Coordinates of C-alpha atoms in Angstrom, one line a residue:
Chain A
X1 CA 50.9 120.8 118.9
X2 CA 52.1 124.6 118.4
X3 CA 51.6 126.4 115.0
X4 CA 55.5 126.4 114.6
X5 CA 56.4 122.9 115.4
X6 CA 56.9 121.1 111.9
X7 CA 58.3 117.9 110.5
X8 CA 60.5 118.4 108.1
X9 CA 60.6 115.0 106.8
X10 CA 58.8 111.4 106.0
X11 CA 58.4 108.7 107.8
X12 CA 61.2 105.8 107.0
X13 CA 63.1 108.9 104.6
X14 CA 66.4 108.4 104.4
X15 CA 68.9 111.2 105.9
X16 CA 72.4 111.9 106.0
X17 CA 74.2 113.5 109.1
X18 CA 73.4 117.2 109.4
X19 CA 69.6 117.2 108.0
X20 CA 67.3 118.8 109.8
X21 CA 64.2 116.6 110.9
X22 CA 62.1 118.9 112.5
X23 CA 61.2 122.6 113.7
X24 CA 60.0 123.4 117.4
X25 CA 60.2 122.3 121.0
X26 CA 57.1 119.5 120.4
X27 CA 59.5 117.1 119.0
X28 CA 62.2 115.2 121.0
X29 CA 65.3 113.7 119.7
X30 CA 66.0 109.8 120.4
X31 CA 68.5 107.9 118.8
X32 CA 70.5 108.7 116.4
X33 CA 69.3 112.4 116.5
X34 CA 70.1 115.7 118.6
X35 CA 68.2 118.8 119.6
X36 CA 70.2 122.3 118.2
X37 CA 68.3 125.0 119.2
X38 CA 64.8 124.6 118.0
X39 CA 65.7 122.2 115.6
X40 CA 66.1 118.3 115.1
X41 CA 69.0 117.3 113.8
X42 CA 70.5 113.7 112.7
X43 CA 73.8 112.9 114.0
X44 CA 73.8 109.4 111.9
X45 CA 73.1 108.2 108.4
X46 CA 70.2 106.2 108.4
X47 CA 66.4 106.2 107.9
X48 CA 64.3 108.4 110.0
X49 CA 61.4 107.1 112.3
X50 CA 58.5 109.3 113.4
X51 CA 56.9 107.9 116.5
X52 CA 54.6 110.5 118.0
X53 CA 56.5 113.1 119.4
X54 CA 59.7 110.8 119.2
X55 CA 61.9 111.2 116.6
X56 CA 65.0 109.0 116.0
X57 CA 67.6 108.0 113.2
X58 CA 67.9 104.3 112.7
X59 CA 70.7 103.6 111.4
X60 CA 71.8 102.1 108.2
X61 CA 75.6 100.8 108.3
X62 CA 78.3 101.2 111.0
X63 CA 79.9 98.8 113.3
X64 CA 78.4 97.2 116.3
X65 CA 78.5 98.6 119.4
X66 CA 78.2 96.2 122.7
X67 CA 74.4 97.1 124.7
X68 CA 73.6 96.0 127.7
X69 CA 71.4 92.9 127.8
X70 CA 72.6 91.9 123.9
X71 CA 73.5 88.2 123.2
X72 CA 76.0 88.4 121.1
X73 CA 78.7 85.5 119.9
X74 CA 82.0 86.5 121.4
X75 CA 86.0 84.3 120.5
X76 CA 88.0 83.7 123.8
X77 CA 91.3 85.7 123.0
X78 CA 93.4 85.9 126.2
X79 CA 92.8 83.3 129.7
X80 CA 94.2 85.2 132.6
X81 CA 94.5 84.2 136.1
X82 CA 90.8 84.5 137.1
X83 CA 88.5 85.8 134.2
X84 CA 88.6 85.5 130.0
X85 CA 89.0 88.5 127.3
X86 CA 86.7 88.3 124.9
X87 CA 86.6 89.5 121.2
X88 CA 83.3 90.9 120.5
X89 CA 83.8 91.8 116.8
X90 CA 83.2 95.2 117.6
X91 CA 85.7 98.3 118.8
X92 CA 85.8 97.0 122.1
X93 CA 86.5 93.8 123.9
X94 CA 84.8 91.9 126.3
X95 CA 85.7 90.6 130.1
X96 CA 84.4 87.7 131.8
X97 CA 84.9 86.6 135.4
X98 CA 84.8 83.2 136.7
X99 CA 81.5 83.5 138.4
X100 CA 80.0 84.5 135.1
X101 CA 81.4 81.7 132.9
X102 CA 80.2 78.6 135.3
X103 CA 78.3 77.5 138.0
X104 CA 80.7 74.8 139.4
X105 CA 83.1 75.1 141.9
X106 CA 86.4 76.4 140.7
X107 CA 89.6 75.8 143.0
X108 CA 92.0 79.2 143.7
X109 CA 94.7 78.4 140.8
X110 CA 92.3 76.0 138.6
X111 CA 93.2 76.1 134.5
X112 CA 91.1 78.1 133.0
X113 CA 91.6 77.1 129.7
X114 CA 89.5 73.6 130.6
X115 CA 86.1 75.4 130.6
X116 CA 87.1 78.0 127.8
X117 CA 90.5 78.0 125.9
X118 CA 91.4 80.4 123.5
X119 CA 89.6 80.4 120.4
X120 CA 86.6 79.0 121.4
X121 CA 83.0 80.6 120.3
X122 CA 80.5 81.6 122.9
X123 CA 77.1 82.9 123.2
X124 CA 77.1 84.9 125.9
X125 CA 75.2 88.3 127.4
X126 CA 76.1 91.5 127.8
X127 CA 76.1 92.5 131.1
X128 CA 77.5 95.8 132.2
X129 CA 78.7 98.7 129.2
X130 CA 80.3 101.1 131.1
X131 CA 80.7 104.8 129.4
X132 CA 84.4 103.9 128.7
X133 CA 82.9 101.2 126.9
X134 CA 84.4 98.3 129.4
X135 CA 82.4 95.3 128.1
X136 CA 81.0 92.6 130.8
X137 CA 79.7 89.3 129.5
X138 CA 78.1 86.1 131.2
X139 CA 77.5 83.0 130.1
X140 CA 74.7 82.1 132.5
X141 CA 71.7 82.6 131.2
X142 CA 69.1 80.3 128.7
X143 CA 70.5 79.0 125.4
X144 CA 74.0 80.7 126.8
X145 CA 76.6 78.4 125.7
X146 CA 79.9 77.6 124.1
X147 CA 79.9 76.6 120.5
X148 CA 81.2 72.7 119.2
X149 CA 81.4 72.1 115.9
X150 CA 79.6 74.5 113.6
X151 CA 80.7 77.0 111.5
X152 CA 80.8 80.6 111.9
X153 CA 80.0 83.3 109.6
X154 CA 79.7 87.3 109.6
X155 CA 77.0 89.3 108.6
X156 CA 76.1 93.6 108.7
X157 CA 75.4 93.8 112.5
X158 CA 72.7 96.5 110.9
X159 CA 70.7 93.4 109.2
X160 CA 70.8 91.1 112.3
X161 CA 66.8 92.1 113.1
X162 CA 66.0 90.6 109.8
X163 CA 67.9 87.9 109.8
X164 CA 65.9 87.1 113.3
X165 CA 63.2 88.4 112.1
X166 CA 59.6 89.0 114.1
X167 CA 59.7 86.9 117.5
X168 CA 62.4 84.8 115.8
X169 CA 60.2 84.2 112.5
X170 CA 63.1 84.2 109.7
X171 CA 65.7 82.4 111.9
X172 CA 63.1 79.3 112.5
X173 CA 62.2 79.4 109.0
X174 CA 65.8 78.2 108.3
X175 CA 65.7 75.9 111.1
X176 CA 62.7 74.2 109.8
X177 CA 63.7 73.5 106.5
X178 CA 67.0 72.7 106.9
X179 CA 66.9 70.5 110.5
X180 CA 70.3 73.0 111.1
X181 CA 70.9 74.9 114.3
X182 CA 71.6 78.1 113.8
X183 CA 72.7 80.8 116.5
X184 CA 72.4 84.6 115.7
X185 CA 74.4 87.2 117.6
X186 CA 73.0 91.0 117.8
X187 CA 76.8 91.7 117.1
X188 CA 76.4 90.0 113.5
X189 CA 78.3 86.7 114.1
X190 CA 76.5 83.6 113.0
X191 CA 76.8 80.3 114.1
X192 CA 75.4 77.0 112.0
X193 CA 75.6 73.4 112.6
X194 CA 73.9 70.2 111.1
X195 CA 75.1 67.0 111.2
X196 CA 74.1 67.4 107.0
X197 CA 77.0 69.1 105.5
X198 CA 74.7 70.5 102.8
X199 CA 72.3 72.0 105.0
X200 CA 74.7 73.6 107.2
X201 CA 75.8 75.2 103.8
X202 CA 72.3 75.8 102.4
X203 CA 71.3 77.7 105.8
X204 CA 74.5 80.0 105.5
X205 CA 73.3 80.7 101.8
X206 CA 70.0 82.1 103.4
X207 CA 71.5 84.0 105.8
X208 CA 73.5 85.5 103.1
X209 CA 70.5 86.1 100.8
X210 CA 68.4 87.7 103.6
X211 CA 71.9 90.0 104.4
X212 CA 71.5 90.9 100.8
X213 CA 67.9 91.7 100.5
X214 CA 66.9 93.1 103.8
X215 CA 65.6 95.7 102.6
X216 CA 62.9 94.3 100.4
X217 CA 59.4 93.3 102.2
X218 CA 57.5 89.9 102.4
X219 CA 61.1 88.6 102.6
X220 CA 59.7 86.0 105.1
X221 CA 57.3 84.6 102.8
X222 CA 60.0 84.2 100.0
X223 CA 62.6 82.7 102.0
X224 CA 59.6 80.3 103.1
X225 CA 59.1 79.5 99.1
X226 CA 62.9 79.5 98.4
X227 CA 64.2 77.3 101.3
X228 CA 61.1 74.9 100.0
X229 CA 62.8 75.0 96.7
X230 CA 65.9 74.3 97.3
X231 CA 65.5 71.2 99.8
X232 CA 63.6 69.8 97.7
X233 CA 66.2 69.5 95.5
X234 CA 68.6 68.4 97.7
X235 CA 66.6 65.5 98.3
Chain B
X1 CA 97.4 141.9 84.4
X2 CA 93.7 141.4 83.9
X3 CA 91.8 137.8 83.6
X4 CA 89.0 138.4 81.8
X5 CA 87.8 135.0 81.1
X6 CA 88.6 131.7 82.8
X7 CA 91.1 129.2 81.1
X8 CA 88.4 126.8 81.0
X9 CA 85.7 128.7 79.9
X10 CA 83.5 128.7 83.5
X11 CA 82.0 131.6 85.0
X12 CA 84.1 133.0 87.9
X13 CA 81.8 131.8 90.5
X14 CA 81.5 128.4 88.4
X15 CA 82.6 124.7 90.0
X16 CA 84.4 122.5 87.9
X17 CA 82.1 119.6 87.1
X18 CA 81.2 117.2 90.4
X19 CA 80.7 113.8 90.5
X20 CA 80.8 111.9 94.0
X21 CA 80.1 107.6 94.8
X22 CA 79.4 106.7 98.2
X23 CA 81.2 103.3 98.8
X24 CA 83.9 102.8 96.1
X25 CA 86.2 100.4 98.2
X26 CA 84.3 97.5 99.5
X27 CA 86.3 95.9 102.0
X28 CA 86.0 99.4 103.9
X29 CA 84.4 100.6 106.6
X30 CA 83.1 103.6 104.9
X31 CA 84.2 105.0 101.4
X32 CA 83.8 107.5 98.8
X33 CA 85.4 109.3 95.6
X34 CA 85.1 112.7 94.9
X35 CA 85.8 114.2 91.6
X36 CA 85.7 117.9 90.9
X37 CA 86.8 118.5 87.7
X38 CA 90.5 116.6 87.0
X39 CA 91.3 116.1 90.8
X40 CA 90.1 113.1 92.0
X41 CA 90.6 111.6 95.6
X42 CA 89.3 108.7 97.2
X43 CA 88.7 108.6 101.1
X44 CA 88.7 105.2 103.2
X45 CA 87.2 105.1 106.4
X46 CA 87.9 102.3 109.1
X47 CA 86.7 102.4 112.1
X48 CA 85.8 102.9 115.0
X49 CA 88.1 100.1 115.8
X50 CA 90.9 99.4 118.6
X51 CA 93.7 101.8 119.5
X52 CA 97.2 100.5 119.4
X53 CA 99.7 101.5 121.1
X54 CA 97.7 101.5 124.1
X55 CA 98.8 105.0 125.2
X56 CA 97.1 107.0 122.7
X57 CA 93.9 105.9 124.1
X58 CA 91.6 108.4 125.4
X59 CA 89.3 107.3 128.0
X60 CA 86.8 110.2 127.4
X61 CA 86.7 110.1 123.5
X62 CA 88.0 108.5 120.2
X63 CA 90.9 109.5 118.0
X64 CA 90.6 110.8 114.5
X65 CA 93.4 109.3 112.6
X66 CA 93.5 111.3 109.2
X67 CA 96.4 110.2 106.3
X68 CA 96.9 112.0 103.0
X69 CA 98.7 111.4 100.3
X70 CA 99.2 111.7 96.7
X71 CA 99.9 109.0 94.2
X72 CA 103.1 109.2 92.7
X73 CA 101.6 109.2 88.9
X74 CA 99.1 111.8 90.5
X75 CA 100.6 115.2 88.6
X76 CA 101.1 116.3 85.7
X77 CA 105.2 116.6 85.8
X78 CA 107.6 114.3 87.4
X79 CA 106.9 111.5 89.6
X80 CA 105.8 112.4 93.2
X81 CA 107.9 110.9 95.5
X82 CA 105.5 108.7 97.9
X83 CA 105.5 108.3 101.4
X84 CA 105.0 111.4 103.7
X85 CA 106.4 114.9 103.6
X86 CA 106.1 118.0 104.6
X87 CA 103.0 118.6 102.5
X88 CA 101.4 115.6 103.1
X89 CA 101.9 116.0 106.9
X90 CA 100.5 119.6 107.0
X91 CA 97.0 118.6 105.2
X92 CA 96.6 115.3 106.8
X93 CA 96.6 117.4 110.2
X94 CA 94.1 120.3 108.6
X95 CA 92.1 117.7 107.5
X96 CA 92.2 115.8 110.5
X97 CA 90.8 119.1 112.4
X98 CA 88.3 119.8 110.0
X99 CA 86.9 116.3 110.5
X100 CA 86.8 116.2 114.2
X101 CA 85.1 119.3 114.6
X102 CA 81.9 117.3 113.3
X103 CA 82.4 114.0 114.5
X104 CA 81.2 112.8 117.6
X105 CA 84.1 111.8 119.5
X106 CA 82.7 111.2 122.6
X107 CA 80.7 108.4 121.1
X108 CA 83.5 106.2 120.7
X109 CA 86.1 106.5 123.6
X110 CA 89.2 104.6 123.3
X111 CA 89.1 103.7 120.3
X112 CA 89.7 105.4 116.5
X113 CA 88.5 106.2 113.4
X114 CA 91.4 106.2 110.8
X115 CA 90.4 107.8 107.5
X116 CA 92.9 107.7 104.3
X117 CA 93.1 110.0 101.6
X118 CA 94.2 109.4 98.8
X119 CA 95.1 111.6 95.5
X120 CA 95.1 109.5 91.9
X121 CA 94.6 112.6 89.8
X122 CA 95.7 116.1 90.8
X123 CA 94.4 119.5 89.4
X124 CA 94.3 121.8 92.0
X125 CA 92.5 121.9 95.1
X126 CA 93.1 118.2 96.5
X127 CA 92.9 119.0 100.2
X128 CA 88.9 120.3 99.4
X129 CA 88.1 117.3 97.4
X130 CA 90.0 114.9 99.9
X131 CA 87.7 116.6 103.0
X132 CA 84.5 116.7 100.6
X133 CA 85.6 113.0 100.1
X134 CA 86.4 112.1 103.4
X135 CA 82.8 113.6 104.5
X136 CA 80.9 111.1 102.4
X137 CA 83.2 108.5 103.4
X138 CA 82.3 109.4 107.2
X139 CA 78.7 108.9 106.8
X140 CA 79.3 106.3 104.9
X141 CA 81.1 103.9 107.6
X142 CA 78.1 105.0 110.1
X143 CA 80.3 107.2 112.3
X144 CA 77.9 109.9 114.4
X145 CA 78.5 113.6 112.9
X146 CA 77.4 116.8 113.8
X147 CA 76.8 117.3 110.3
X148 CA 78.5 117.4 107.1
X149 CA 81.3 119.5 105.5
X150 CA 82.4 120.6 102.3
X151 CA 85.4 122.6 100.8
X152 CA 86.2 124.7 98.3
X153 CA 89.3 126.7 97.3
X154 CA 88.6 130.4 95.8
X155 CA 90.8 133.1 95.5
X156 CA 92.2 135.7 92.9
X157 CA 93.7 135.2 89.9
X158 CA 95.2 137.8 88.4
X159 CA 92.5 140.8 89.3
X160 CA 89.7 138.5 89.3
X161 CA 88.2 136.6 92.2
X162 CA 87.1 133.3 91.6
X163 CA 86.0 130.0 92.6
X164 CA 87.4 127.0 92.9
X165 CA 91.0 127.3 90.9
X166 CA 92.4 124.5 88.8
X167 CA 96.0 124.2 88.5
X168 CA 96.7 126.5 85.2
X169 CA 94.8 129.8 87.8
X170 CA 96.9 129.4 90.5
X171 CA 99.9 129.1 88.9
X172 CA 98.7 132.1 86.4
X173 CA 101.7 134.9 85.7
X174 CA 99.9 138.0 86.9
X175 CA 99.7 136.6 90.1
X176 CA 97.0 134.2 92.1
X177 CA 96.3 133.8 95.4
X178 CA 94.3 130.7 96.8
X179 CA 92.5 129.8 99.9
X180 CA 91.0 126.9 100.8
X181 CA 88.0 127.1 102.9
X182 CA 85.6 124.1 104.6
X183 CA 82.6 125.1 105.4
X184 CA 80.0 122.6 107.2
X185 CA 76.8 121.5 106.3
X186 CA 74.4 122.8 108.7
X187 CA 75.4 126.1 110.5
X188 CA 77.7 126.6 108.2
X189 CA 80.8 127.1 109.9
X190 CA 84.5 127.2 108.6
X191 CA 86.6 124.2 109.9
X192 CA 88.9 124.9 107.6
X193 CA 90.9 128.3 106.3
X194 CA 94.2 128.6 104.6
X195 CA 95.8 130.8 102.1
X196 CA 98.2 131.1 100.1
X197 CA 99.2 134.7 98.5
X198 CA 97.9 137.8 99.0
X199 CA 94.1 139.0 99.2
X200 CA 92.8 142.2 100.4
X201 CA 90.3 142.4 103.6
X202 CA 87.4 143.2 101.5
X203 CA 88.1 140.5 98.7
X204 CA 88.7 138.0 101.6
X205 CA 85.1 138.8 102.9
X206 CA 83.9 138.6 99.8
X207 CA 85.4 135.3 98.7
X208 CA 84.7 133.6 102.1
X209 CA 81.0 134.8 100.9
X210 CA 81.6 132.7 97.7
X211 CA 82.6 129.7 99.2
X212 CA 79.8 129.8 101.2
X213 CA 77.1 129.2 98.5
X214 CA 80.1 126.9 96.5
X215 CA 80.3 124.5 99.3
X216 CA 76.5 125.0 100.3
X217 CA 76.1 123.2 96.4
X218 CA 78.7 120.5 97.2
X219 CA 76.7 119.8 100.0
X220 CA 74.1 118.7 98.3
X221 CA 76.3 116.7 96.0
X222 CA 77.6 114.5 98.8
X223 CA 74.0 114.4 100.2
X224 CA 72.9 112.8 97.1
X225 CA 75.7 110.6 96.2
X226 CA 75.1 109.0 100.0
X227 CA 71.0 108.8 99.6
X228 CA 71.7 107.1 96.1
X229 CA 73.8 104.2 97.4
X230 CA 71.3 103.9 99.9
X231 CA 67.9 104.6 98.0
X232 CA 68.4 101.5 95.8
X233 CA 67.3 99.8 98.9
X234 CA 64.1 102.0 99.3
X235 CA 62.8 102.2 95.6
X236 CA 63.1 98.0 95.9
X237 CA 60.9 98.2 98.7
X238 CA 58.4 100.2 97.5
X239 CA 58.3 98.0 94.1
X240 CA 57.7 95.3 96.1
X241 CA 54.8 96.5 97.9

C-alpha cells in the first residue's frame, strides 16, 4: 500500500451521503460507495465496511429493491392472457409467465386465475432485473410456493438478514419453539402459519422484537431464552 | 442608512440557532425538521415508489417530485391562503433542482421520489431551511446521493453584509437585499442561487464566500442530527458487548 492511500474512517462507522471514506487509488468502491477523483465517497446512509481493499456502504434504511436470485413474497395483482403481475412491495412490479408459474400442461385460452388468482401470496424467485428495473419471477424452484392460510406481515427489508439470521439460525429458532411455519422474503414480507392461533401470534411478536432490536448482538441467544419464556407460559 | 448591530443581537456572519431531527414523521419514507432560528420546516420523503400517470415515466432515470408550501398560520400577519401559488410553485421547482443535482437518478428509473415541504413557522429564509430539511429527509428514506446540501440566505441589510437574514433584516427601511444560496456538502458546489435586490459584484463574491463556511457548519448539523437517530443503534451494540 502507497504512503498516500488512507482510510478515513472505522470499520462498521456510520456515514451519511457525501463522507469521504478514503484517500488514494488502493481503495476500491463497492456498494453503496463511488470513486471521485482520488477519493472514496458514500452515495448512501449506512454503516461502512472495510474489507481489504474493498470498501462499501451497507445500508441502513431505504426501500427494497428486486435482485436477481432473491426470494421474495410477491401478491398476484393483475391475470392477463398468458402471464401474472406481481406486486413486489417494492418500486417496481413483478412479471410472471406461464412456464414459470407451473409445470403442468396449460391449454391455449386456459383461466389463469385457477392456479393463481388475484390476491393470492407467493414465494417466488427473482429471475431476470433488467436495468429498467423489469422484474421476472418463477415459482419453480425448492420451497417456491403459493401461500394458504397464514398471515402476512411487513417488516424493514434492511432487517430481513437478522430476522433469517446465520444459515437460517433466528428463523428456526421461532420455528422450534413455536411448531409455526414461518416464510421470510428478502423483500421484508413475512408469512406465518400454525394451526395454534397463539403461536402464529407469538412468532409474529418475535419477528417484531428482532425488527426492533436488530441492532443489538447475541440477539440469537436472547430470543432462544425469550421464546423459552414465553411458551412456557402459554402452556 | 447604517446597521451597525443586528436586530437580534448576532454577529453578522452569525446563524440563527440550529436544531435539526432526522425522522419526525413516522409513517414516512424519510423525514426530518429543520429549525433555524423561528423558521421551521419539515420535509417528507416517499419514495422511490411507482409513477402514475404512466407517461411521466422515464425509462433511463427516476423523477424528483418536490412540493412546498406554507401553512396557513405560518406568518406573522394574516392568514396564508393554502394551496399553491405563484410562490410556492417557483421554490418547489428551485428546490426540486437543487435536489436532483445530488441524487442519483439513475438508480431508480421509472419510478419517483416525491419529497413535501412544509412551512409551520416562518421567519425568513424558508426555502434554505426547506432544502437543509429536505437533505436530511433524503438520507433519511435511504435514497443514493452524491452528497449532501445545505442553504443559507445572506445578503445586505442596509450597508452591512450579513448572514442568514430573519424577517425584520430584509424587510429593514434602508434597504436589504437577499440571496439564497445552496451549497453541497462535499465539493461544495452551488445548486442553488437567487436574489432579491441589489448587491454589488464584489459584495456578491464576498457573500457567496460567506455562505460557503455558513452552510459548510449546517452541514455538519444535518450530519449529526442523521448519525444520532442512527447511533442509538450503535452505542446499544457496543453496551451489549
Amino acid at each position: 500500500m502507497t504512503e498516500e492511500s488512507k482510510l478515513l474512517i472505522k470499520e462498521k462507522e456510520i456515514v451519511v451521503p457525501g463522507e469521504e471514506l478514503a484517500k488514494g487509488m488502493d481503495f476500491l468502491p463497492s456498494a453503496g460507495s463511488y470513486r471521485s477523483e482520488d477519493a472514496i465517497v458514500s452515495e448512501v446512509l449506512g454503516i461502512a465496511k472495510v474489507d481489504g481493499k474493498v470498501i462499501k456502504v451497507v445500508p441502513l434504511t431505504g426501500k427494497y429493491m428486486p435482485k436477481r436470485n432473491d426470494v421474495i413474497i410477491v401478491q398476484v395483482s393483475d391475470v392477463t392472457y398468458s402471464s401474472w403481475s406481481l406486486d413486489t412491495f417494492s418500486p417496481y412490479s413483478a412479471m410472471m409467465s406461464m412456464k414459470d408459474a407451473t409445470a403442468e400442461y396449460l391449454e391455449r385460452g386456459a383461466d389463469l386465475t385457477k392456479i393463481y388468482n388475484i390476491g393470492d401470496y407467493i414465494v417466488a424467485k427473482v429471475t431476470n432485473v433488467t436495468s429498467q428495473k423489469l422484474v421476472d419471477i418463477t415459482v419453480k424452484g425448492p420451497g417456491l410456493r403459493k401461500l394458504r392460510k397464514g398471515r402476512i406481515i411487513h417488516v424493514n427489508s434492511n432487517k430481513v438478514p437478522r430476522i433469517i439470521g446465520k444459515q437460517g439460525s433466528m428463523v428456526n429458532i421461532i420455528k422450534e419453539h413455536t411448531g409455526a411455519q414461518v416464510a421470510v422474503g428478502q423483500n421484508g414480507v413475512v408469512w406465518i402459519y400454525s394451526e395454534n392461533p397463539e403461536m402464529e401470534n407469538l412468532s409474529e411478536k418475535a419477528i417484531r422484537k428482532i425488527e426492533d432490536e436488530a441492532h443489538t448482538s447475541g440477539l440469537t441467544e436472547k430470543m432462544q431464552v425469550w421464546l423459552a419464556e414465553q411458551v412456557g407460559g402459554k402452556k | 442608512m447604517s446597521y451597525s448591530k443586528r436586530n437580534d443581537g448576532r454577529g453578522f456572519d452569525e446563524l440563527r440557532p440550529i436544531e435539526a431531527k432526522a425522522g419526525v414523521i413516522k409513517s414516512a419514507d424519510g423525514s426530518a425538521m429543520f429549525k433555524i432560528g423561528k423558521t421551521v420546516a419539515y420535509a417528507v420523503v416517499r419514495g422511490p415508489r411507482d409513477l402514475y400517470p404512466k407517461f411521466l415515466k422515464d425509462p433511463t432515470k427516476g423523477i424528483l417530485r418536490v412540493n412546498y408550501q406554507m401553512m396557513p398560520f405560518s406568518g406573522v400577519g394574516e392568514r396564508i391562503k393554502p394551496g399553491p401559488n405563484r410562490r410556492a410553485k417557483e421554490i418547489s421547482m428551485v428546490t426540486e433542482h437543487a435536489l436532483s443535482n445530488i441524487i442519483i437518478l439513475e438508480k431508480f428509473p421509472n419510478s419517483v421520489v416525491d419529497v413535501y415541504i412544509d412551512i409551520p413557522q416562518a421567519d425568513a429564509g424558508t426555502r434554505c431551511a426547506g432544502i437543509s430539511a429536505a437533505a436530511i429527509a433524503l438520507a433519511d428514506a435511504g435514497i443514493p446521493m452524491k452528497e449532501m446540501v445545505s442553504a443559507v440566505a445572506v445578503g445586505r441589510v442596509g450597508d452591512k453584509l450579513v448572514v442568514d437574514l430573519d424577517y425584520s433584516e430584509e424587510s429593514f427601511e434602508g434597504g436589504a437585499s437577499d440571496m439564497p444560496v445552496a451549497v453541497t456538502s462535499r465539493t461544495k458546489k452551488i445548486s442553488l442561487l437567487q436574489m432579491d435586490g441589489e448587491l454589488e459584484a464584489s459584495q456578491l463574491k464576498e457573500l457567496l464566500e460567506k455562505a460557503r463556511k455558513a452552510c459548510a457548519q449546517i452541514n455538519e448539523i444535518q450530519k449529526s442530527a442523521l448519525k444520532e437517530k442512527y447511533n442509538v443503534e450503535e452505542v446499544e451494540e457496543n453496551d451489549s458487548e
